[in-house]
Amino acid sequence: MPCYRCGTRQADPEPGKPSPWRRGVVGEHQVLICPACHQAALADLTRCDRCGGVHLIRRLDQVECLDCRLTRDAAEVPAQPAAPAEPAAAPQPDAGLAAEVARALQRLLGPG
Ligand SMILES: [Zn+2]
Ligand SMILES: [Zn+2]
């Protein structure tokens, strides 16, 4: 999962070191935050109702605070509107015209 702000992909953490990436919840969705976006992300992150911490994780339909273990039901997030279907392929009114042009060219250029 890339950083939700800048799209950077997480590199493999060095062995024995905790990843500098953080997890959080934005708009009731679990997100990953790269080290460069920590500060900017603080304004976006959902905060715990009890302790104000931003170390939240989304679990199924619940959001849990990793600091004080407060668990609450995740709010309903309205589904994204479905993308409009691809428009049906329009008929090609120029097909006959193209054939006519080709025939005219043949007449001009002669056979062969
Ligand atoms: Zn980032
Ligand atoms: Zn908390």
PDB file of C-alpha atoms and ligand atoms in Angstrom:
ATOM      1  CA  MET A   1       0.000   0.000   0.000  1.00  0.00           C
ATOM      2  CA  PRO A   2       1.542   3.375  -0.955  1.00  0.00           C
ATOM      3  CA  CYS A   3       1.519   6.554   1.107  1.00  0.00           C
ATOM      4  CA  TYR A   4      -1.983   8.002   0.911  1.00  0.00           C
ATOM      5  CA  ARG A   5      -0.680  11.531   0.358  1.00  0.00           C
ATOM      6  CA  CYS A   6       2.230  11.290  -2.047  1.00  0.00           C
ATOM      7  CA  GLY A   7       1.856   7.765  -3.401  1.00  0.00           C
ATOM      8  CA  THR A   8       5.384   6.723  -2.459  1.00  0.00           C
ATOM      9  CA  ARG A   9       5.689   3.003  -2.097  1.00  0.00           C
ATOM     10  CA  GLN A  10       7.087   1.557   1.083  1.00  0.00           C
ATOM     11  CA  ALA A  11      10.563   0.117   0.763  1.00  0.00           C
ATOM     12  CA  ASP A  12      11.437  -3.000   2.673  1.00  0.00           C
ATOM     13  CA  PRO A  13      12.363  -1.923   6.198  1.00  0.00           C
ATOM     14  CA  GLU A  14      15.901  -2.624   7.305  1.00  0.00           C
ATOM     15  CA  PRO A  15      16.139  -5.860   9.257  1.00  0.00           C
ATOM     16  CA  GLY A  16      15.680  -5.356  12.966  1.00  0.00           C
ATOM     17  CA  LYS A  17      14.444  -1.804  12.579  1.00  0.00           C
ATOM     18  CA  PRO A  18      10.837  -0.763  12.835  1.00  0.00           C
ATOM     19  CA  SER A  19       9.494   0.787   9.699  1.00  0.00           C
ATOM     20  CA  PRO A  20       9.447   4.595   9.851  1.00  0.00           C
ATOM     21  CA  TRP A  21       6.093   4.483   8.139  1.00  0.00           C
ATOM     22  CA  ARG A  22       3.003   5.087  10.225  1.00  0.00           C
ATOM     23  CA  ARG A  23      -0.497   3.889   9.996  1.00  0.00           C
ATOM     24  CA  GLY A  24      -3.532   5.965  10.575  1.00  0.00           C
ATOM     25  CA  VAL A  25      -7.144   6.439   9.679  1.00  0.00           C
ATOM     26  CA  VAL A  26      -8.321   9.125   7.271  1.00  0.00           C
ATOM     27  CA  GLY A  27     -11.979   9.363   6.357  1.00  0.00           C
ATOM     28  CA  GLU A  28     -12.560   6.035   8.139  1.00  0.00           C
ATOM     29  CA  HIS A  29     -10.056   4.347   5.846  1.00  0.00           C
ATOM     30  CA  GLN A  30      -6.803   2.732   6.931  1.00  0.00           C
ATOM     31  CA  VAL A  31      -3.897   4.560   5.367  1.00  0.00           C
ATOM     32  CA  LEU A  32      -0.120   4.381   5.369  1.00  0.00           C
ATOM     33  CA  ILE A  33       1.932   7.524   5.849  1.00  0.00           C
ATOM     34  CA  CYS A  34       5.490   7.831   4.619  1.00  0.00           C
ATOM     35  CA  PRO A  35       8.088   9.590   6.824  1.00  0.00           C
ATOM     36  CA  ALA A  36       8.039  12.682   4.623  1.00  0.00           C
ATOM     37  CA  CYS A  37       4.309  13.159   5.081  1.00  0.00           C
ATOM     38  CA  HIS A  38       4.047  12.677   8.853  1.00  0.00           C
ATOM     39  CA  GLN A  39       3.737  16.348   9.671  1.00  0.00           C
ATOM     40  CA  ALA A  40       1.323  17.203   6.906  1.00  0.00           C
ATOM     41  CA  ALA A  41      -0.758  14.137   7.606  1.00  0.00           C
ATOM     42  CA  LEU A  42      -1.448  15.155  11.200  1.00  0.00           C
ATOM     43  CA  ALA A  43      -4.098  17.585   9.986  1.00  0.00           C
ATOM     44  CA  ASP A  44      -5.872  14.862   8.040  1.00  0.00           C
ATOM     45  CA  LEU A  45      -5.733  11.990  10.463  1.00  0.00           C
ATOM     46  CA  THR A  46      -8.771  10.970  12.430  1.00  0.00           C
ATOM     47  CA  ARG A  47      -8.089  11.378  16.128  1.00  0.00           C
ATOM     48  CA  CYS A  48      -9.137   9.205  18.986  1.00  0.00           C
ATOM     49  CA  ASP A  49     -12.224  10.504  20.760  1.00  0.00           C
ATOM     50  CA  ARG A  50     -10.764   9.689  24.151  1.00  0.00           C
ATOM     51  CA  CYS A  51      -7.043  10.463  24.059  1.00  0.00           C
ATOM     52  CA  GLY A  52      -6.702  12.503  20.876  1.00  0.00           C
ATOM     53  CA  GLY A  53      -4.049  10.161  19.542  1.00  0.00           C
ATOM     54  CA  VAL A  54      -3.658   9.533  15.844  1.00  0.00           C
ATOM     55  CA  HIS A  55      -2.496   5.943  16.129  1.00  0.00           C
ATOM     56  CA  LEU A  56      -5.720   4.453  14.932  1.00  0.00           C
ATOM     57  CA  ILE A  57      -6.230   1.311  12.961  1.00  0.00           C
ATOM     58  CA  ARG A  58      -9.241   0.211  11.010  1.00  0.00           C
ATOM     59  CA  ARG A  59     -10.433  -3.310  11.730  1.00  0.00           C
ATOM     60  CA  LEU A  60     -13.371  -4.590   9.742  1.00  0.00           C
ATOM     61  CA  ASP A  61     -16.146  -2.222  10.762  1.00  0.00           C
ATOM     62  CA  GLN A  62     -14.370  -0.817  13.803  1.00  0.00           C
ATOM     63  CA  VAL A  63     -11.667   1.749  14.475  1.00  0.00           C
ATOM     64  CA  GLU A  64      -9.300   1.077  17.359  1.00  0.00           C
ATOM     65  CA  CYS A  65      -6.908   3.473  19.099  1.00  0.00           C
ATOM     66  CA  LEU A  66      -3.520   1.885  19.624  1.00  0.00           C
ATOM     67  CA  ASP A  67      -2.737   4.280  22.462  1.00  0.00           C
ATOM     68  CA  CYS A  68      -5.724   3.838  24.763  1.00  0.00           C
ATOM     69  CA  ARG A  69      -7.405   0.852  23.091  1.00  0.00           C
ATOM     70  CA  LEU A  70     -10.679   2.689  22.657  1.00  0.00           C
ATOM     71  CA  THR A  71     -12.658   0.866  20.004  1.00  0.00           C
ATOM     72  CA  ARG A  72     -15.592   2.379  18.231  1.00  0.00           C
ATOM     73  CA  ASP A  73     -17.728   1.470  15.288  1.00  0.00           C
ATOM     74  CA  ALA A  74     -16.473   2.980  12.075  1.00  0.00           C
ATOM     75  CA  ALA A  75     -18.753   5.590  10.590  1.00  0.00           C
ATOM     76  CA  GLU A  76     -20.567   4.810   7.419  1.00  0.00           C
ATOM     77  CA  VAL A  77     -18.646   6.215   4.496  1.00  0.00           C
ATOM     78  CA  PRO A  78     -20.780   6.967   1.479  1.00  0.00           C
ATOM     79  CA  ALA A  79     -19.733   4.817  -1.400  1.00  0.00           C
ATOM     80  CA  GLN A  80     -17.968   6.521  -4.231  1.00  0.00           C
ATOM     81  CA  PRO A  81     -20.336   7.186  -7.119  1.00  0.00           C
ATOM     82  CA  ALA A  82     -19.913   4.537  -9.727  1.00  0.00           C
ATOM     83  CA  ALA A  83     -17.866   5.566 -12.700  1.00  0.00           C
ATOM     84  CA  PRO A  84     -20.012   6.195 -15.750  1.00  0.00           C
ATOM     85  CA  ALA A  85     -20.135   3.255 -18.086  1.00  0.00           C
ATOM     86  CA  GLU A  86     -18.108   3.438 -21.238  1.00  0.00           C
ATOM     87  CA  PRO A  87     -20.238   4.965 -23.965  1.00  0.00           C
ATOM     88  CA  ALA A  88     -21.293   2.451 -26.549  1.00  0.00           C
ATOM     89  CA  ALA A  89     -19.163   2.543 -29.641  1.00  0.00           C
ATOM     90  CA  ALA A  90     -20.745   5.016 -32.018  1.00  0.00           C
ATOM     91  CA  PRO A  91     -21.570   3.787 -35.499  1.00  0.00           C
ATOM     92  CA  GLN A  92     -19.048   4.872 -38.078  1.00  0.00           C
ATOM     93  CA  PRO A  93     -20.880   7.138 -40.513  1.00  0.00           C
ATOM     94  CA  ASP A  94     -17.640   7.824 -42.334  1.00  0.00           C
ATOM     95  CA  ALA A  95     -17.073   4.231 -43.383  1.00  0.00           C
ATOM     96  CA  GLY A  96     -19.024   4.663 -46.622  1.00  0.00           C
ATOM     97  CA  LEU A  97     -17.304   7.972 -47.274  1.00  0.00           C
ATOM     98  CA  ALA A  98     -13.878   6.423 -46.801  1.00  0.00           C
ATOM     99  CA  ALA A  99     -14.716   3.690 -49.286  1.00  0.00           C
ATOM    100  CA  GLU A 100     -15.901   6.301 -51.753  1.00  0.00           C
ATOM    101  CA  VAL A 101     -12.654   8.256 -51.363  1.00  0.00           C
ATOM    102  CA  ALA A 102     -10.674   5.063 -51.875  1.00  0.00           C
ATOM    103  CA  ARG A 103     -12.583   4.339 -55.080  1.00  0.00           C
ATOM    104  CA  ALA A 104     -12.011   7.916 -56.291  1.00  0.00           C
ATOM    105  CA  LEU A 105      -8.309   7.587 -55.595  1.00  0.00           C
ATOM    106  CA  GLN A 106      -8.214   4.333 -57.535  1.00  0.00           C
ATOM    107  CA  ARG A 107      -9.851   6.052 -60.472  1.00  0.00           C
ATOM    108  CA  LEU A 108      -7.281   8.850 -60.320  1.00  0.00           C
ATOM    109  CA  LEU A 109      -4.291   6.587 -59.944  1.00  0.00           C
ATOM    110  CA  GLY A 110      -5.510   3.974 -62.318  1.00  0.00           C
ATOM    111  CA  PRO A 111      -5.301   0.239 -61.816  1.00  0.00           C
ATOM    112  CA  GLY A 112      -2.013  -1.086 -60.563  1.00  0.00           C
TER     113      GLY A 112
HETATM  114 ZN    ZN B   1       3.996  10.473   1.620  1.00  0.00          ZN
HETATM  115 ZN    ZN B   2      -7.059   6.779  22.294  1.00  0.00          ZN
END
